[in-house]
Each structure stands twice: as C-alpha cells, then as structure tokens.
Coordinates of C-alpha atoms in Angstrom, one line a residue:
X1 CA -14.5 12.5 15.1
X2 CA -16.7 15.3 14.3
X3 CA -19.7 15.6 12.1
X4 CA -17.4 16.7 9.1
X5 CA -14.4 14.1 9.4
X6 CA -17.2 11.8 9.8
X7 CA -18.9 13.2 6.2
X8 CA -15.3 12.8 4.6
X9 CA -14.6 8.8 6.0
X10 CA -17.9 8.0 4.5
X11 CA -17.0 9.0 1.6
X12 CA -13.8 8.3 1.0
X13 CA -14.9 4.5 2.4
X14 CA -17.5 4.3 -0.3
X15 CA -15.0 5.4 -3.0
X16 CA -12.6 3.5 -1.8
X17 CA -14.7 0.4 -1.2
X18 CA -15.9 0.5 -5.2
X19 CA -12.4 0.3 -6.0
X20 CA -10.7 -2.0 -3.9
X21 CA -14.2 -4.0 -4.3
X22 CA -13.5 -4.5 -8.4
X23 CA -10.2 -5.1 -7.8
X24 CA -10.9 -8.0 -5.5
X25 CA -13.4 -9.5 -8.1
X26 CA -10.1 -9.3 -10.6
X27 CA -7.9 -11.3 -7.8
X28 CA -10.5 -13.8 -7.2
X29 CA -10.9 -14.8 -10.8
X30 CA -7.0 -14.9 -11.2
X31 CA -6.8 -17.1 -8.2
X32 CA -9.4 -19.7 -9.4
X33 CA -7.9 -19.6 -13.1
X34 CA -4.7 -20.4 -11.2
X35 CA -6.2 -23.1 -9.1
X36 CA -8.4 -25.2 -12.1
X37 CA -5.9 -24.2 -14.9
X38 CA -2.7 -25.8 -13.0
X39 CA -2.3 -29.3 -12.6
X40 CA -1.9 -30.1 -9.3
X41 CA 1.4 -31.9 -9.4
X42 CA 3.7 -30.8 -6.4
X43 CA 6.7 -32.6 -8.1
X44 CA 6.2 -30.5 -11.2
X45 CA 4.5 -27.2 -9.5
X46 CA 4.9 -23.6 -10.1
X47 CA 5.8 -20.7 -7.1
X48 CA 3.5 -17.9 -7.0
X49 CA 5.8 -15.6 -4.8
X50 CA 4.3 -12.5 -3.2
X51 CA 1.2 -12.3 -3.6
X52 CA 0.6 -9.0 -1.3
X53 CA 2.3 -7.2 -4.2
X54 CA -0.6 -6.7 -6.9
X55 CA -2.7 -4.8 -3.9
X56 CA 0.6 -3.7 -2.8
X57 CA 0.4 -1.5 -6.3
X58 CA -3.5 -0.8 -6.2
X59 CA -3.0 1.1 -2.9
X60 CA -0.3 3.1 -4.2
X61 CA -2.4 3.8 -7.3
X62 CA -5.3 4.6 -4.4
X63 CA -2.7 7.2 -2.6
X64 CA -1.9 8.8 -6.1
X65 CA -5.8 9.8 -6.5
X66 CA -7.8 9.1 -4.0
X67 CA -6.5 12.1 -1.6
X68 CA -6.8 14.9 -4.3
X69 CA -10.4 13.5 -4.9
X70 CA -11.7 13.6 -1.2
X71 CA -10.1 17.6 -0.7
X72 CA -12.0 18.2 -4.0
X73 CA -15.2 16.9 -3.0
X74 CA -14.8 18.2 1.0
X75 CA -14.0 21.6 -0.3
X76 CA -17.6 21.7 -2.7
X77 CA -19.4 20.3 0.6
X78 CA -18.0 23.3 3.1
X79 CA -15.6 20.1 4.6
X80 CA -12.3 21.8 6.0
X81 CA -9.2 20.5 4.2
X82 CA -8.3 19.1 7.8
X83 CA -11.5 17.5 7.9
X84 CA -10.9 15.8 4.8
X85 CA -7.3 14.8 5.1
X86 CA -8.5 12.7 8.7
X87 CA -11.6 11.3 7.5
X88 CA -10.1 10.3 3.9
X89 CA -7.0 8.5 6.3
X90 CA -9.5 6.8 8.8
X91 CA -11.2 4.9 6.0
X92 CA -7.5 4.1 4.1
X93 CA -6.8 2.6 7.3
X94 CA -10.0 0.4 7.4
X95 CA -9.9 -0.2 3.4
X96 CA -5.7 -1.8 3.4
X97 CA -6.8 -3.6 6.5
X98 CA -9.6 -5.3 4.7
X99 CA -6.8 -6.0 1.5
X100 CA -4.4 -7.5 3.7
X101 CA -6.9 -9.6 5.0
X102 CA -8.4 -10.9 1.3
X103 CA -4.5 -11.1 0.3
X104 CA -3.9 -13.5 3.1
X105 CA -6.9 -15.6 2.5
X106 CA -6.5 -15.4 -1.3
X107 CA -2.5 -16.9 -0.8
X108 CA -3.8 -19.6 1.2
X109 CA -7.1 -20.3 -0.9
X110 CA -4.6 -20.6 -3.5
X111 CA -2.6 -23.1 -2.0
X112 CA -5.6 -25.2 -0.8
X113 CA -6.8 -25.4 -4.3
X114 CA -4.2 -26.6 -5.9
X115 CA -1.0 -28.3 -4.5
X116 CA 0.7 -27.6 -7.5
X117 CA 1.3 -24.0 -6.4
X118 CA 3.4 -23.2 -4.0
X119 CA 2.5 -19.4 -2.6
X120 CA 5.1 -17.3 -1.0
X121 CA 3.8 -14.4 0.8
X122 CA 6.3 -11.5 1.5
X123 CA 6.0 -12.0 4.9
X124 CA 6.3 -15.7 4.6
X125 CA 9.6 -15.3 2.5
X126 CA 11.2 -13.0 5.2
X127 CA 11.1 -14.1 7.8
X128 CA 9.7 -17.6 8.2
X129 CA 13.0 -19.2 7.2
X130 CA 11.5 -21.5 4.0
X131 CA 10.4 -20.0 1.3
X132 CA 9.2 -23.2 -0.2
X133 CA 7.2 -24.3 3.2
X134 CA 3.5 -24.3 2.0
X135 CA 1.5 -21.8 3.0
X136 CA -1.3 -24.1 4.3
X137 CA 1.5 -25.0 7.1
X138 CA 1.7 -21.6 8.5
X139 CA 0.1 -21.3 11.9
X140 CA -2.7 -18.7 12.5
X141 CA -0.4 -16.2 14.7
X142 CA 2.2 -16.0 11.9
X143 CA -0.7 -15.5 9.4
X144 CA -2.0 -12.5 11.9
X145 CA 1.1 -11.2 12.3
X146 CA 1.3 -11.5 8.2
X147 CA -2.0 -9.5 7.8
X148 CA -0.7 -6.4 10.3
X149 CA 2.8 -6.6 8.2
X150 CA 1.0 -5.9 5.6
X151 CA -1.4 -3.7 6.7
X152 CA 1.4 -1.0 8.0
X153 CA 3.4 -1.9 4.0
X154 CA 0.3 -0.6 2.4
X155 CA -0.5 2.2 4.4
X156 CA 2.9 3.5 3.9
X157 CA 2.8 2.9 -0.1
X158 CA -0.5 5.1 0.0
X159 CA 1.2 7.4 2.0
X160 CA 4.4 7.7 -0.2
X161 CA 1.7 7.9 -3.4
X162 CA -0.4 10.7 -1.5
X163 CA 2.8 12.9 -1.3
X164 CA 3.5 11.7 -4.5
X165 CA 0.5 13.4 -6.2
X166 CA 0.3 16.2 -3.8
X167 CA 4.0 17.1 -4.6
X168 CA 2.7 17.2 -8.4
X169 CA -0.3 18.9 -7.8
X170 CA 1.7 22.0 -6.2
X171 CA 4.3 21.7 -9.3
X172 CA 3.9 23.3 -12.2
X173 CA 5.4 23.0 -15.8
X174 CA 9.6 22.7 -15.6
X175 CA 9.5 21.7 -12.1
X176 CA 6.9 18.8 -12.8
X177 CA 9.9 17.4 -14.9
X178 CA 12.4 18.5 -12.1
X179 CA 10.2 16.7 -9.8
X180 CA 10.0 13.4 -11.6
X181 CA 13.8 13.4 -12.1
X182 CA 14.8 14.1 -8.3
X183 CA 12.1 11.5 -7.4
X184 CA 14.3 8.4 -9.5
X185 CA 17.8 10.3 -8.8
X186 CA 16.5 10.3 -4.9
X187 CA 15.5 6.6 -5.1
X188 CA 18.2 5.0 -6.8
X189 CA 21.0 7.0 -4.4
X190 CA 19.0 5.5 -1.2
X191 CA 19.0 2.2 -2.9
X192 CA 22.2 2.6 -3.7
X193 CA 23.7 3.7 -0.1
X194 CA 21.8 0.8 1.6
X195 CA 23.7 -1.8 -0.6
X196 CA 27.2 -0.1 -0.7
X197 CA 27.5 1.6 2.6
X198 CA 28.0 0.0 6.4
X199 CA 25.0 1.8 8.3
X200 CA 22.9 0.9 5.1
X201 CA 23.8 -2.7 5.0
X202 CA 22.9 -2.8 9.4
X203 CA 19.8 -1.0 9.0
X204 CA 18.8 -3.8 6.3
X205 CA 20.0 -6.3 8.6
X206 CA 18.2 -5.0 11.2
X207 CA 15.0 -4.7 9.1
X208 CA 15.6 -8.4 8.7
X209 CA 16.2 -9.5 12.1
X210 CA 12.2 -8.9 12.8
X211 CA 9.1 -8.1 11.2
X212 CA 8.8 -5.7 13.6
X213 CA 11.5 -4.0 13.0
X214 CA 10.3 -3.7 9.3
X215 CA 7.1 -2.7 11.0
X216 CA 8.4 0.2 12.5
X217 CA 10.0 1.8 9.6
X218 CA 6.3 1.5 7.8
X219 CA 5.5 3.5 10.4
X220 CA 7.8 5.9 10.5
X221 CA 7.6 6.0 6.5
X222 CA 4.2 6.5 7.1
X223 CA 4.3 9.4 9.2
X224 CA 6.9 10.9 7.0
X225 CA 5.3 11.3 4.0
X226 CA 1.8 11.6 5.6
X227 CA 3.4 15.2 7.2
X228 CA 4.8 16.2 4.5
X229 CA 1.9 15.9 2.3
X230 CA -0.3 17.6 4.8
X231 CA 2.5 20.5 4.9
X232 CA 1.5 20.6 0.8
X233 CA -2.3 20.3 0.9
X234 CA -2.7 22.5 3.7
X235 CA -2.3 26.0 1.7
X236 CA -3.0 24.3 -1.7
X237 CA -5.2 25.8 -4.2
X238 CA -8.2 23.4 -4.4
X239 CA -8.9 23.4 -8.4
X240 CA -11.4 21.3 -10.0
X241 CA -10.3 18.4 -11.7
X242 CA -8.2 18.5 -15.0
X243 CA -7.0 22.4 -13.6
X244 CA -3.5 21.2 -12.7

C-alpha cells in the first residue's frame, strides 16, 4: 500500500468510523430499551429476528455516499482516483468487519439480558436448523462463522450501493429516471426467475445447502459490482458536491 492509498484508508476509516460509531450508540440504546422494557417471560416472549439487518441497511447507505466522498476529497489532495477507490475499500473492509462483530455481540447481549426475547440472527435462521433455539446456545464457531457471513453480506450491500451511486453520478436528467426504472424492472425479473424457474429454484437450494455457498456468491456479488463501479469512476468527471 503506497503513501497515497494509505492517505485515502485513513480517511475513509475516520469517516467511516464517525458514522458506523453513532450508529452503534443508536443500536446500543435500542438493545437495552429492549432488554429493561420487556418482561422477561420466555412463555410470553417476543422474536427479534435478524438483527444483522439494521447495519445490513447502514452499510448500504455507507456504499451510496461514502465512495463519491473519498474520490472527491482524494481528487482535492493530488490522490489518484485508483488510489482512492483501494484505500476507501481497505478501510470498508475493516469498518463491516467491526459491525458484524457488534451485531453479533449486540444479538447475544440481547438475549442475555432478557430471556423474554428470543433473537434470530440471519445466519442463525439459515442454517442452524431452529429458528427458535436461543441464541445464548449457539457455540463460538457458529457465532465466527456468523460474523464472516456477515461480513462478506455487507461488503457486497456496499458494493451493490457504490455502483448504485456511481451509476447515478454518470446519469444525467431522463436517464436518471431510466436508471431508477431498469434498477426495480431488473430486480423484480431476477426475483422473479429464481422463484419460477428450475436453475433459479437449484441455485437457491444450493445457496441454502451451506453458508458457504451463500458466501461465495457475496463474493462474487462483490466483485461484480465493485468492477463495474470502478469501470464508472474511472473516467468520471470528479465535480464538487451538489454538481450532479
């Protein structure tokens, strides 16, 4: 890593660290309102499923503005576009890790807390068999293997919201709307060829049959969108903020 991928990770860490660092503060206090508010009655107790998917949003939002930000910044500081794009992924890498982590301890802080919640943790729902099994029963490899699940889910949500806002940034006024149209039309025919077709109903099988087969499909969703948004910001005109 040279000096100015180095300049662009610190950075982006520190920008991304403010953020994710609020937003941790918000889970925290939702967690304890949860855990004194509830009454601890496991007979009479409430399921909290999923709780991976508020960060699961906040690092999408993070994808949607955090890139455009750091090529901003890296272009006012003499920082190569290149430079940026590395540096600004290095410390996304380092940030989701961290989330994933606080997710995981969060669900099972919950849990501990108060009795009266069950947790469900997308992993945990997947592929541990019982959805209902308490989270505190979960042994420390599955919560590991929980934690990289995660890890590679969020990475490939900030991916798909990088290309997401580079795809805009290049757009300009009827093909913004064009854009946005072909984005749901594109969506809802994959969602809908994965439920109604053969190969879409194995390959959801398949995603099922391991996490690491899920795994490898964050990966390779990663890697999709992360090229195609570099393809876009490469030859992009760098604008100041609010010159869309």
């Amino acid at each position: 890593m040279n000096s100015r991928t180095k300049l662009a990770f610190r950075y982006e860490l520190k920008s991304l660290a403010l953020g994710a660092g609020v937003f941790i503060a918000i889970m925290l206090v939702i967690t304890l309102m949860f855990a004194f508010l509830l009454p601890p009655d496991d007979e009479h107790g409430v399921s909290y499923n999923g709780g991976i998917f508020p960060f699961l949003i906040c690092v999408f939002v993070f994808g949607v503005v955090e890139l455009r930000a750091s090529l901003r910044v890296g272009a006012q500081f003499g920082v190569s576009r290149r430079s940026s794009f590395m540096g600004s992924m290095g410390a996304v890498v380092l940030i989701v890790l961290g989330l994933a982590i606080v997710s995981e301890i969060l669900s099972l802080l919950q849990a501990v807390m108060n009795g009266g919640v069950h947790v469900v943790e997308l992993y945990h729902c997947l592929y541990l068999g019982n959805p209902m099994l308490p989270i505190s029963d979960v042994s420390f490899s599955q919560h590991l293997v929980s934690i990289v699940f995660n890890t590679l889910l969020m990475i490939a949500l900030y991916c798909f919201g990088a290309f997401f806002s580079a795809m805009f940034w290049r757009l300009h006024g009827f093909f913004i709307a064009v854009g946005a149209v072909g984005i749901v039309v594109v969506v809802n025919l994959v969602s809908y060829l994965l439920a109604v077709t053969s190969l879409g109903t194995a390959l959801v099988d398949w995603t099922l049959a391991a996490p690491v087969n899920a795994m490898v499909l964050f990966v390779i969703g990663a890697v999709f969108w992360l090229g195609i948004t570099w393809l876009i910001v490469r030859r992009a005109n760098i604008r100041a903020a609010g010159k869309n």
